[in-house]
Each structure stands twice: as structure tokens, then as C-alpha cells.
JSON list of C-alpha atoms in Angstrom, two decimals:
[
{"chain": "L", "resi": 306, "resn": "UNK", "atom": "CA", "xyz": [16.04, 19.61, -40.51]},
{"chain": "L", "resi": 307, "resn": "UNK", "atom": "CA", "xyz": [17.00, 16.57, -41.93]},
{"chain": "L", "resi": 308, "resn": "UNK", "atom": "CA", "xyz": [17.93, 14.00, -39.55]},
{"chain": "L", "resi": 309, "resn": "UNK", "atom": "CA", "xyz": [19.66, 10.57, -40.09]},
{"chain": "L", "resi": 310, "resn": "UNK", "atom": "CA", "xyz": [17.89, 8.41, -42.53]},
{"chain": "L", "resi": 311, "resn": "UNK", "atom": "CA", "xyz": [18.11, 4.58, -43.23]},
{"chain": "L", "resi": 312, "resn": "UNK", "atom": "CA", "xyz": [16.88, 2.37, -46.10]},
{"chain": "L", "resi": 313, "resn": "UNK", "atom": "CA", "xyz": [15.10, 0.16, -46.56]},
{"chain": "L", "resi": 314, "resn": "UNK", "atom": "CA", "xyz": [12.82, 0.12, -43.52]},
{"chain": "L", "resi": 315, "resn": "UNK", "atom": "CA", "xyz": [12.31, -3.44, -44.00]},
{"chain": "L", "resi": 316, "resn": "UNK", "atom": "CA", "xyz": [14.71, -6.16, -45.64]},
{"chain": "L", "resi": 317, "resn": "UNK", "atom": "CA", "xyz": [14.26, -9.82, -46.14]},
{"chain": "L", "resi": 318, "resn": "UNK", "atom": "CA", "xyz": [16.52, -11.93, -47.50]},
{"chain": "L", "resi": 319, "resn": "UNK", "atom": "CA", "xyz": [17.49, -15.77, -48.01]},
{"chain": "L", "resi": 320, "resn": "UNK", "atom": "CA", "xyz": [20.16, -17.05, -45.71]},
{"chain": "L", "resi": 321, "resn": "UNK", "atom": "CA", "xyz": [23.41, -16.96, -47.44]},
{"chain": "L", "resi": 322, "resn": "UNK", "atom": "CA", "xyz": [22.65, -14.26, -48.98]},
{"chain": "L", "resi": 323, "resn": "UNK", "atom": "CA", "xyz": [24.75, -11.02, -49.07]},
{"chain": "L", "resi": 324, "resn": "UNK", "atom": "CA", "xyz": [22.70, -7.72, -48.03]},
{"chain": "L", "resi": 325, "resn": "UNK", "atom": "CA", "xyz": [23.61, -3.70, -48.15]},
{"chain": "L", "resi": 326, "resn": "UNK", "atom": "CA", "xyz": [21.94, -1.48, -45.71]},
{"chain": "L", "resi": 327, "resn": "UNK", "atom": "CA", "xyz": [21.95, 1.95, -46.36]},
{"chain": "L", "resi": 328, "resn": "UNK", "atom": "CA", "xyz": [22.46, 4.95, -43.89]},
{"chain": "L", "resi": 329, "resn": "UNK", "atom": "CA", "xyz": [22.38, 8.82, -44.42]},
{"chain": "L", "resi": 330, "resn": "UNK", "atom": "CA", "xyz": [23.91, 10.58, -41.84]},
{"chain": "L", "resi": 331, "resn": "UNK", "atom": "CA", "xyz": [23.25, 14.25, -40.96]},
{"chain": "L", "resi": 332, "resn": "UNK", "atom": "CA", "xyz": [25.72, 16.92, -42.72]},
{"chain": "L", "resi": 333, "resn": "UNK", "atom": "CA", "xyz": [28.62, 17.81, -40.96]},
{"chain": "L", "resi": 334, "resn": "UNK", "atom": "CA", "xyz": [28.72, 14.88, -38.58]},
{"chain": "L", "resi": 335, "resn": "UNK", "atom": "CA", "xyz": [32.08, 13.11, -38.53]},
{"chain": "L", "resi": 336, "resn": "UNK", "atom": "CA", "xyz": [31.53, 9.88, -36.17]},
{"chain": "L", "resi": 337, "resn": "UNK", "atom": "CA", "xyz": [28.97, 7.26, -37.50]},
{"chain": "L", "resi": 338, "resn": "UNK", "atom": "CA", "xyz": [28.24, 4.09, -35.77]},
{"chain": "L", "resi": 339, "resn": "UNK", "atom": "CA", "xyz": [25.90, 0.96, -36.84]},
{"chain": "L", "resi": 340, "resn": "UNK", "atom": "CA", "xyz": [24.19, -1.06, -34.16]},
{"chain": "L", "resi": 341, "resn": "UNK", "atom": "CA", "xyz": [22.50, -4.36, -34.08]},
{"chain": "L", "resi": 342, "resn": "UNK", "atom": "CA", "xyz": [19.58, -4.52, -31.88]},
{"chain": "L", "resi": 343, "resn": "UNK", "atom": "CA", "xyz": [17.85, -7.80, -30.52]},
{"chain": "L", "resi": 344, "resn": "UNK", "atom": "CA", "xyz": [15.53, -8.38, -27.73]},
{"chain": "L", "resi": 345, "resn": "UNK", "atom": "CA", "xyz": [17.96, -10.25, -25.77]},
{"chain": "L", "resi": 346, "resn": "UNK", "atom": "CA", "xyz": [21.17, -8.99, -26.22]},
{"chain": "L", "resi": 347, "resn": "UNK", "atom": "CA", "xyz": [20.23, -5.13, -26.07]},
{"chain": "L", "resi": 348, "resn": "UNK", "atom": "CA", "xyz": [22.33, -2.77, -28.80]},
{"chain": "L", "resi": 349, "resn": "UNK", "atom": "CA", "xyz": [25.62, -4.12, -29.50]},
{"chain": "L", "resi": 350, "resn": "UNK", "atom": "CA", "xyz": [28.10, -1.97, -31.80]},
{"chain": "L", "resi": 351, "resn": "UNK", "atom": "CA", "xyz": [28.93, -3.38, -35.25]},
{"chain": "L", "resi": 352, "resn": "UNK", "atom": "CA", "xyz": [31.38, -0.97, -36.49]},
{"chain": "L", "resi": 353, "resn": "UNK", "atom": "CA", "xyz": [32.31, 2.73, -36.37]},
{"chain": "L", "resi": 354, "resn": "UNK", "atom": "CA", "xyz": [34.04, 5.18, -38.09]},
{"chain": "L", "resi": 355, "resn": "UNK", "atom": "CA", "xyz": [35.53, 8.87, -37.98]},
{"chain": "L", "resi": 356, "resn": "UNK", "atom": "CA", "xyz": [35.54, 11.03, -41.23]},
{"chain": "L", "resi": 357, "resn": "UNK", "atom": "CA", "xyz": [36.74, 8.54, -43.71]},
{"chain": "L", "resi": 358, "resn": "UNK", "atom": "CA", "xyz": [39.13, 6.35, -41.72]},
{"chain": "L", "resi": 359, "resn": "UNK", "atom": "CA", "xyz": [36.86, 3.07, -40.88]},
{"chain": "L", "resi": 360, "resn": "UNK", "atom": "CA", "xyz": [37.26, 1.74, -37.26]},
{"chain": "L", "resi": 361, "resn": "UNK", "atom": "CA", "xyz": [35.72, -1.90, -37.84]},
{"chain": "L", "resi": 362, "resn": "UNK", "atom": "CA", "xyz": [34.92, -3.28, -34.20]},
{"chain": "L", "resi": 363, "resn": "UNK", "atom": "CA", "xyz": [33.15, -6.31, -35.77]},
{"chain": "L", "resi": 364, "resn": "UNK", "atom": "CA", "xyz": [30.80, -8.28, -33.20]},
{"chain": "L", "resi": 365, "resn": "UNK", "atom": "CA", "xyz": [31.55, -11.06, -35.16]},
{"chain": "L", "resi": 366, "resn": "UNK", "atom": "CA", "xyz": [34.88, -13.22, -35.47]},
{"chain": "L", "resi": 367, "resn": "UNK", "atom": "CA", "xyz": [33.85, -14.56, -38.81]},
{"chain": "L", "resi": 368, "resn": "UNK", "atom": "CA", "xyz": [34.19, -10.56, -39.94]},
{"chain": "L", "resi": 369, "resn": "UNK", "atom": "CA", "xyz": [31.13, -10.83, -42.12]},
{"chain": "L", "resi": 370, "resn": "UNK", "atom": "CA", "xyz": [30.53, -7.11, -41.22]},
{"chain": "L", "resi": 371, "resn": "UNK", "atom": "CA", "xyz": [31.79, -4.40, -42.99]},
{"chain": "L", "resi": 372, "resn": "UNK", "atom": "CA", "xyz": [30.98, -0.72, -43.20]},
{"chain": "L", "resi": 373, "resn": "UNK", "atom": "CA", "xyz": [31.91, 1.48, -46.55]},
{"chain": "L", "resi": 374, "resn": "UNK", "atom": "CA", "xyz": [31.68, 5.49, -46.31]},
{"chain": "L", "resi": 375, "resn": "UNK", "atom": "CA", "xyz": [31.93, 6.35, -50.12]},
{"chain": "L", "resi": 376, "resn": "UNK", "atom": "CA", "xyz": [30.69, 9.82, -48.80]},
{"chain": "L", "resi": 377, "resn": "UNK", "atom": "CA", "xyz": [31.22, 11.50, -45.54]},
{"chain": "L", "resi": 378, "resn": "UNK", "atom": "CA", "xyz": [27.79, 11.63, -44.74]},
{"chain": "L", "resi": 379, "resn": "UNK", "atom": "CA", "xyz": [26.67, 8.06, -46.33]},
{"chain": "L", "resi": 380, "resn": "UNK", "atom": "CA", "xyz": [27.38, 4.44, -44.96]},
{"chain": "L", "resi": 381, "resn": "UNK", "atom": "CA", "xyz": [26.68, 1.20, -46.18]},
{"chain": "L", "resi": 382, "resn": "UNK", "atom": "CA", "xyz": [26.58, -1.82, -44.02]},
{"chain": "L", "resi": 383, "resn": "UNK", "atom": "CA", "xyz": [27.32, -5.15, -45.57]},
{"chain": "L", "resi": 384, "resn": "UNK", "atom": "CA", "xyz": [26.43, -8.35, -44.37]},
{"chain": "L", "resi": 385, "resn": "UNK", "atom": "CA", "xyz": [27.80, -11.08, -46.24]},
{"chain": "L", "resi": 386, "resn": "UNK", "atom": "CA", "xyz": [26.83, -15.01, -46.16]},
{"chain": "L", "resi": 387, "resn": "UNK", "atom": "CA", "xyz": [23.81, -13.91, -43.93]},
{"chain": "L", "resi": 388, "resn": "UNK", "atom": "CA", "xyz": [22.65, -16.35, -41.21]},
{"chain": "L", "resi": 389, "resn": "UNK", "atom": "CA", "xyz": [19.51, -16.62, -39.13]},
{"chain": "L", "resi": 390, "resn": "UNK", "atom": "CA", "xyz": [21.08, -15.24, -36.51]},
{"chain": "L", "resi": 391, "resn": "UNK", "atom": "CA", "xyz": [21.40, -11.88, -38.28]},
{"chain": "L", "resi": 392, "resn": "UNK", "atom": "CA", "xyz": [17.98, -11.13, -38.04]},
{"chain": "L", "resi": 393, "resn": "UNK", "atom": "CA", "xyz": [17.61, -7.69, -35.88]},
{"chain": "L", "resi": 394, "resn": "UNK", "atom": "CA", "xyz": [17.30, -4.49, -36.23]},
{"chain": "L", "resi": 395, "resn": "UNK", "atom": "CA", "xyz": [20.17, -2.50, -37.63]},
{"chain": "L", "resi": 396, "resn": "UNK", "atom": "CA", "xyz": [20.44, 1.13, -36.29]},
{"chain": "L", "resi": 397, "resn": "UNK", "atom": "CA", "xyz": [22.81, 4.22, -37.84]},
{"chain": "L", "resi": 398, "resn": "UNK", "atom": "CA", "xyz": [23.59, 7.11, -35.39]},
{"chain": "L", "resi": 399, "resn": "UNK", "atom": "CA", "xyz": [25.87, 9.48, -35.97]},
{"chain": "L", "resi": 400, "resn": "UNK", "atom": "CA", "xyz": [27.35, 12.54, -34.27]},
{"chain": "L", "resi": 401, "resn": "UNK", "atom": "CA", "xyz": [29.64, 15.57, -34.56]},
{"chain": "L", "resi": 402, "resn": "UNK", "atom": "CA", "xyz": [32.73, 14.33, -32.56]},
{"chain": "L", "resi": 403, "resn": "UNK", "atom": "CA", "xyz": [33.50, 11.48, -30.53]},
{"chain": "L", "resi": 404, "resn": "UNK", "atom": "CA", "xyz": [35.33, 13.43, -28.02]},
{"chain": "L", "resi": 405, "resn": "UNK", "atom": "CA", "xyz": [33.04, 16.60, -27.86]},
{"chain": "L", "resi": 406, "resn": "UNK", "atom": "CA", "xyz": [30.57, 14.94, -25.86]},
{"chain": "L", "resi": 407, "resn": "UNK", "atom": "CA", "xyz": [27.75, 15.13, -28.09]},
{"chain": "L", "resi": 408, "resn": "UNK", "atom": "CA", "xyz": [24.39, 13.09, -28.41]},
{"chain": "L", "resi": 409, "resn": "UNK", "atom": "CA", "xyz": [24.02, 10.54, -30.82]},
{"chain": "L", "resi": 410, "resn": "UNK", "atom": "CA", "xyz": [21.19, 10.55, -33.41]},
{"chain": "L", "resi": 411, "resn": "UNK", "atom": "CA", "xyz": [19.72, 7.87, -34.72]},
{"chain": "L", "resi": 412, "resn": "UNK", "atom": "CA", "xyz": [17.72, 6.54, -37.62]},
{"chain": "L", "resi": 413, "resn": "UNK", "atom": "CA", "xyz": [15.02, 4.64, -37.64]},
{"chain": "L", "resi": 414, "resn": "UNK", "atom": "CA", "xyz": [16.49, 1.30, -38.67]},
{"chain": "L", "resi": 415, "resn": "UNK", "atom": "CA", "xyz": [16.09, -1.19, -40.90]},
{"chain": "L", "resi": 416, "resn": "UNK", "atom": "CA", "xyz": [14.64, -4.36, -39.92]},
{"chain": "L", "resi": 417, "resn": "UNK", "atom": "CA", "xyz": [16.55, -6.90, -41.23]},
{"chain": "L", "resi": 418, "resn": "UNK", "atom": "CA", "xyz": [14.92, -11.09, -41.57]},
{"chain": "L", "resi": 419, "resn": "UNK", "atom": "CA", "xyz": [16.81, -13.62, -42.48]},
{"chain": "L", "resi": 420, "resn": "UNK", "atom": "CA", "xyz": [14.85, -16.87, -43.91]},
{"chain": "N", "resi": 359, "resn": "UNK", "atom": "CA", "xyz": [37.36, -4.57, -22.90]},
{"chain": "N", "resi": 360, "resn": "UNK", "atom": "CA", "xyz": [35.16, -1.70, -22.02]},
{"chain": "N", "resi": 361, "resn": "UNK", "atom": "CA", "xyz": [31.84, -2.92, -20.84]},
{"chain": "N", "resi": 362, "resn": "UNK", "atom": "CA", "xyz": [28.62, -1.06, -19.44]},
{"chain": "N", "resi": 363, "resn": "UNK", "atom": "CA", "xyz": [26.24, -3.27, -17.10]},
{"chain": "N", "resi": 364, "resn": "UNK", "atom": "CA", "xyz": [22.55, -1.94, -16.47]},
{"chain": "N", "resi": 365, "resn": "UNK", "atom": "CA", "xyz": [19.93, -3.18, -14.12]},
{"chain": "N", "resi": 366, "resn": "UNK", "atom": "CA", "xyz": [17.21, -4.53, -14.09]},
{"chain": "N", "resi": 367, "resn": "UNK", "atom": "CA", "xyz": [16.37, -5.47, -17.69]},
{"chain": "N", "resi": 368, "resn": "UNK", "atom": "CA", "xyz": [12.62, -5.39, -16.75]},
{"chain": "N", "resi": 369, "resn": "UNK", "atom": "CA", "xyz": [11.00, -2.81, -14.45]},
{"chain": "N", "resi": 370, "resn": "UNK", "atom": "CA", "xyz": [7.20, -2.68, -13.53]},
{"chain": "N", "resi": 371, "resn": "UNK", "atom": "CA", "xyz": [6.34, 0.32, -11.56]},
{"chain": "N", "resi": 372, "resn": "UNK", "atom": "CA", "xyz": [2.80, 1.73, -10.63]},
{"chain": "N", "resi": 373, "resn": "UNK", "atom": "CA", "xyz": [1.84, 4.84, -12.08]},
{"chain": "N", "resi": 374, "resn": "UNK", "atom": "CA", "xyz": [2.81, 7.77, -9.83]},
{"chain": "N", "resi": 375, "resn": "UNK", "atom": "CA", "xyz": [5.56, 6.15, -8.02]},
{"chain": "N", "resi": 376, "resn": "UNK", "atom": "CA", "xyz": [9.44, 6.27, -9.20]},
{"chain": "N", "resi": 377, "resn": "UNK", "atom": "CA", "xyz": [11.90, 4.07, -11.26]},
{"chain": "N", "resi": 378, "resn": "UNK", "atom": "CA", "xyz": [15.23, 4.30, -10.96]},
{"chain": "N", "resi": 379, "resn": "UNK", "atom": "CA", "xyz": [17.75, 2.33, -13.52]},
{"chain": "N", "resi": 380, "resn": "UNK", "atom": "CA", "xyz": [21.33, 1.86, -12.60]},
{"chain": "N", "resi": 381, "resn": "UNK", "atom": "CA", "xyz": [24.51, 1.40, -14.93]},
{"chain": "N", "resi": 382, "resn": "UNK", "atom": "CA", "xyz": [27.66, 0.44, -14.04]},
{"chain": "N", "resi": 383, "resn": "UNK", "atom": "CA", "xyz": [30.72, 0.92, -16.44]},
{"chain": "N", "resi": 384, "resn": "UNK", "atom": "CA", "xyz": [34.26, -0.25, -16.56]},
{"chain": "N", "resi": 385, "resn": "UNK", "atom": "CA", "xyz": [36.30, 2.35, -18.47]},
{"chain": "N", "resi": 386, "resn": "UNK", "atom": "CA", "xyz": [37.32, 5.30, -16.04]},
{"chain": "N", "resi": 387, "resn": "UNK", "atom": "CA", "xyz": [38.43, 7.37, -18.87]},
{"chain": "N", "resi": 388, "resn": "UNK", "atom": "CA", "xyz": [34.37, 7.49, -19.90]},
{"chain": "N", "resi": 389, "resn": "UNK", "atom": "CA", "xyz": [33.49, 11.14, -19.77]},
{"chain": "N", "resi": 390, "resn": "UNK", "atom": "CA", "xyz": [30.11, 11.65, -21.11]},
{"chain": "N", "resi": 391, "resn": "UNK", "atom": "CA", "xyz": [27.24, 8.98, -20.06]},
{"chain": "N", "resi": 392, "resn": "UNK", "atom": "CA", "xyz": [23.54, 9.70, -22.08]},
{"chain": "N", "resi": 393, "resn": "UNK", "atom": "CA", "xyz": [20.56, 7.83, -21.54]},
{"chain": "N", "resi": 394, "resn": "UNK", "atom": "CA", "xyz": [18.20, 6.97, -24.34]},
{"chain": "N", "resi": 395, "resn": "UNK", "atom": "CA", "xyz": [14.21, 6.26, -24.40]},
{"chain": "N", "resi": 396, "resn": "UNK", "atom": "CA", "xyz": [13.05, 4.15, -27.08]},
{"chain": "N", "resi": 397, "resn": "UNK", "atom": "CA", "xyz": [9.59, 3.60, -27.76]},
{"chain": "N", "resi": 398, "resn": "UNK", "atom": "CA", "xyz": [8.27, 0.39, -29.56]},
{"chain": "N", "resi": 399, "resn": "UNK", "atom": "CA", "xyz": [9.35, 0.47, -33.40]},
{"chain": "N", "resi": 400, "resn": "UNK", "atom": "CA", "xyz": [10.91, 3.84, -32.71]},
{"chain": "N", "resi": 401, "resn": "UNK", "atom": "CA", "xyz": [14.20, 5.12, -32.73]},
{"chain": "N", "resi": 402, "resn": "UNK", "atom": "CA", "xyz": [15.99, 5.95, -29.79]},
{"chain": "N", "resi": 403, "resn": "UNK", "atom": "CA", "xyz": [15.91, 9.36, -28.14]},
{"chain": "N", "resi": 404, "resn": "UNK", "atom": "CA", "xyz": [18.11, 11.11, -25.81]},
{"chain": "N", "resi": 405, "resn": "UNK", "atom": "CA", "xyz": [16.26, 12.35, -22.53]},
{"chain": "N", "resi": 406, "resn": "UNK", "atom": "CA", "xyz": [18.78, 13.41, -20.55]},
{"chain": "N", "resi": 407, "resn": "UNK", "atom": "CA", "xyz": [22.99, 13.14, -20.26]},
{"chain": "N", "resi": 408, "resn": "UNK", "atom": "CA", "xyz": [25.66, 14.13, -18.04]},
{"chain": "N", "resi": 409, "resn": "UNK", "atom": "CA", "xyz": [29.22, 14.80, -18.20]},
{"chain": "N", "resi": 410, "resn": "UNK", "atom": "CA", "xyz": [31.96, 13.39, -15.71]},
{"chain": "N", "resi": 411, "resn": "UNK", "atom": "CA", "xyz": [32.33, 17.10, -13.93]},
{"chain": "N", "resi": 412, "resn": "UNK", "atom": "CA", "xyz": [28.94, 17.10, -12.51]},
{"chain": "N", "resi": 413, "resn": "UNK", "atom": "CA", "xyz": [27.61, 14.79, -10.27]},
{"chain": "N", "resi": 414, "resn": "UNK", "atom": "CA", "xyz": [23.92, 15.25, -10.46]},
{"chain": "N", "resi": 415, "resn": "UNK", "atom": "CA", "xyz": [21.48, 16.65, -13.32]},
{"chain": "N", "resi": 416, "resn": "UNK", "atom": "CA", "xyz": [17.53, 17.13, -13.35]},
{"chain": "N", "resi": 417, "resn": "UNK", "atom": "CA", "xyz": [15.47, 17.97, -15.97]},
{"chain": "N", "resi": 418, "resn": "UNK", "atom": "CA", "xyz": [11.77, 17.88, -14.70]},
{"chain": "N", "resi": 419, "resn": "UNK", "atom": "CA", "xyz": [10.81, 14.34, -13.85]},
{"chain": "N", "resi": 420, "resn": "UNK", "atom": "CA", "xyz": [14.00, 13.09, -14.81]},
{"chain": "N", "resi": 421, "resn": "UNK", "atom": "CA", "xyz": [17.39, 12.99, -12.85]},
{"chain": "N", "resi": 422, "resn": "UNK", "atom": "CA", "xyz": [20.80, 11.19, -13.43]},
{"chain": "N", "resi": 423, "resn": "UNK", "atom": "CA", "xyz": [23.42, 10.99, -11.05]},
{"chain": "N", "resi": 424, "resn": "UNK", "atom": "CA", "xyz": [27.17, 9.88, -11.52]},
{"chain": "N", "resi": 425, "resn": "UNK", "atom": "CA", "xyz": [29.48, 8.57, -9.17]},
{"chain": "N", "resi": 426, "resn": "UNK", "atom": "CA", "xyz": [33.30, 8.39, -10.92]},
{"chain": "N", "resi": 427, "resn": "UNK", "atom": "CA", "xyz": [34.84, 6.70, -7.95]},
{"chain": "N", "resi": 428, "resn": "UNK", "atom": "CA", "xyz": [32.14, 3.86, -8.24]},
{"chain": "N", "resi": 429, "resn": "UNK", "atom": "CA", "xyz": [31.85, 3.93, -12.08]},
{"chain": "N", "resi": 430, "resn": "UNK", "atom": "CA", "xyz": [28.02, 3.87, -11.81]},
{"chain": "N", "resi": 431, "resn": "UNK", "atom": "CA", "xyz": [25.46, 6.31, -12.74]},
{"chain": "N", "resi": 432, "resn": "UNK", "atom": "CA", "xyz": [21.58, 6.09, -12.36]},
{"chain": "N", "resi": 433, "resn": "UNK", "atom": "CA", "xyz": [18.27, 7.09, -14.18]},
{"chain": "N", "resi": 434, "resn": "UNK", "atom": "CA", "xyz": [15.59, 8.58, -11.99]},
{"chain": "N", "resi": 435, "resn": "UNK", "atom": "CA", "xyz": [11.72, 8.91, -13.40]},
{"chain": "N", "resi": 436, "resn": "UNK", "atom": "CA", "xyz": [9.30, 10.63, -10.78]},
{"chain": "N", "resi": 437, "resn": "UNK", "atom": "CA", "xyz": [5.48, 10.78, -10.68]},
{"chain": "N", "resi": 438, "resn": "UNK", "atom": "CA", "xyz": [5.60, 8.09, -13.57]},
{"chain": "N", "resi": 439, "resn": "UNK", "atom": "CA", "xyz": [3.05, 8.34, -16.24]},
{"chain": "N", "resi": 440, "resn": "UNK", "atom": "CA", "xyz": [1.93, 5.70, -18.77]},
{"chain": "N", "resi": 441, "resn": "UNK", "atom": "CA", "xyz": [4.08, 7.53, -21.45]},
{"chain": "N", "resi": 442, "resn": "UNK", "atom": "CA", "xyz": [7.36, 6.62, -19.69]},
{"chain": "N", "resi": 443, "resn": "UNK", "atom": "CA", "xyz": [6.83, 3.07, -20.36]},
{"chain": "N", "resi": 444, "resn": "UNK", "atom": "CA", "xyz": [9.68, 2.25, -23.02]},
{"chain": "N", "resi": 445, "resn": "UNK", "atom": "CA", "xyz": [13.13, 0.83, -22.88]},
{"chain": "N", "resi": 446, "resn": "UNK", "atom": "CA", "xyz": [15.61, 2.87, -21.67]},
{"chain": "N", "resi": 447, "resn": "UNK", "atom": "CA", "xyz": [19.46, 2.44, -22.59]},
{"chain": "N", "resi": 448, "resn": "UNK", "atom": "CA", "xyz": [21.99, 4.11, -20.44]},
{"chain": "N", "resi": 449, "resn": "UNK", "atom": "CA", "xyz": [25.81, 4.81, -22.22]},
{"chain": "N", "resi": 450, "resn": "UNK", "atom": "CA", "xyz": [29.24, 5.51, -21.46]},
{"chain": "N", "resi": 451, "resn": "UNK", "atom": "CA", "xyz": [31.67, 7.22, -23.86]},
{"chain": "N", "resi": 452, "resn": "UNK", "atom": "CA", "xyz": [35.06, 8.03, -23.93]},
{"chain": "N", "resi": 453, "resn": "UNK", "atom": "CA", "xyz": [36.82, 7.06, -27.29]},
{"chain": "N", "resi": 454, "resn": "UNK", "atom": "CA", "xyz": [33.83, 5.17, -28.48]},
{"chain": "N", "resi": 455, "resn": "UNK", "atom": "CA", "xyz": [30.34, 4.75, -27.16]},
{"chain": "N", "resi": 456, "resn": "UNK", "atom": "CA", "xyz": [29.19, 1.60, -25.12]},
{"chain": "N", "resi": 457, "resn": "UNK", "atom": "CA", "xyz": [25.59, 0.84, -24.25]},
{"chain": "N", "resi": 458, "resn": "UNK", "atom": "CA", "xyz": [24.11, -1.10, -21.46]},
{"chain": "N", "resi": 459, "resn": "UNK", "atom": "CA", "xyz": [21.34, -3.63, -22.84]},
{"chain": "N", "resi": 460, "resn": "UNK", "atom": "CA", "xyz": [18.58, -1.86, -21.65]},
{"chain": "N", "resi": 461, "resn": "UNK", "atom": "CA", "xyz": [15.79, -1.86, -19.13]},
{"chain": "N", "resi": 462, "resn": "UNK", "atom": "CA", "xyz": [12.00, -2.44, -20.42]},
{"chain": "N", "resi": 463, "resn": "UNK", "atom": "CA", "xyz": [10.13, -0.07, -17.92]},
{"chain": "N", "resi": 464, "resn": "UNK", "atom": "CA", "xyz": [6.73, -0.73, -17.65]},
{"chain": "N", "resi": 465, "resn": "UNK", "atom": "CA", "xyz": [3.99, 1.66, -15.97]},
{"chain": "N", "resi": 466, "resn": "UNK", "atom": "CA", "xyz": [1.01, -0.12, -14.51]},
{"chain": "N", "resi": 467, "resn": "UNK", "atom": "CA", "xyz": [-2.60, 1.95, -14.39]}
]
């Protein structure tokens, strides 16, 4: 069946520009996470949301990271005023419910390079 | 805040030997502990998980142990093979999931 898909697979942007990354999660999944993955820091949670409610846990004090969920199975991660340190792989993952102890299903990720 | 510590960050093991990766967590309410394997350029894949009412779980060459009192859990891979080379992530979850920073496992020929 269809899994979690992310687009684009690769994104190059100039520093200072805003970028948007898309995630199509699995139909019926309620909880959706965005992670940033770098070599030194492993996987860091950026935001997560349950159903239509947005629980933003930005790892960046400037709050440049936000996620929108226009449909239950679609999420867009927006990064404003990108910095070179934002270069990383951004992973999206979803699961049925956070409290039902079900594993997360990951997308292939978007590799973002900020020039 | 909640935290998951994972050690070691890099591990090299001779093919056929065992590998052990250890994690500790801070949130005592965590009740679900998955392990993911991520090969280069690929998405993380769940390889085994354990719930807080179980102390040990085994699936062929992979086993996970959980000590809730000490708040630590470990991944054990026996009879390692070249295809076991990857980055392994532990995680702990109550309300939200927290990942360790990963262990890069190298299986040496």
C-alpha cells in the first residue's frame, strides 16, 4: 500500500529565502512529525501535530519553522529566512495515534541544501 | 525536558561477533521503545520495539531489553553480518517520541 511520501527529494535554496517541503502521510494516520537529521545531531523533532491541532515544538528559538496541515494526510513544513545551518535531511513520519504504541512510518526525506 | 541518550555513537564489530547499543531515557512515563535502522540514503525502518510491560523481546538475531527502574534499554545483534552496517536509532515515547542521536555500526570483514 501507499506509504509516507515526501517532495521534493532534493531542494537547493539561497540563504535568506523561504522554503516549503511537503509530506503526504498514510491515510488514517492522526499524528504527524517533522524531523531534521544531520550527521552530528541525529534526528531532532521540529514539530508534531495530532489531527488538525498543531503542536509546534520548534527546536529553533527564532521560530522560523512551522508546519501546516491543510488536509489530514498532508503537511507542509515551512522554513523562513533559511540559514546555512538549515542544510539537512528533513524527514516526515506519521502514526495512527501517539498513545497506541504503534511505530512511526517514515518518508524518504527531503535533502535541503542552503547556499 | 525529555531526553534520550544513546551510546556509543560509533561501533565497529568483527563479522560474526555481537553488537550492543545502549540507551537511557529521562521521562519515566515513556511506555514504548522502538529501534530503527537507517541505511545510507534510505528512510529509517523499524526493526524491533518493546513496550513497558515487557522486559525482553527477541526476533531472530535481534533482541531488546528494557529496565524501567533504571530507565535504560539496549539493542543486541548477534552473529553480525555485513548487511547489519547502518545507523541505528533508539527512541522512547509517552506523549511524543524522542530519538537518540544514533549509532553508526560498522561490520568489519
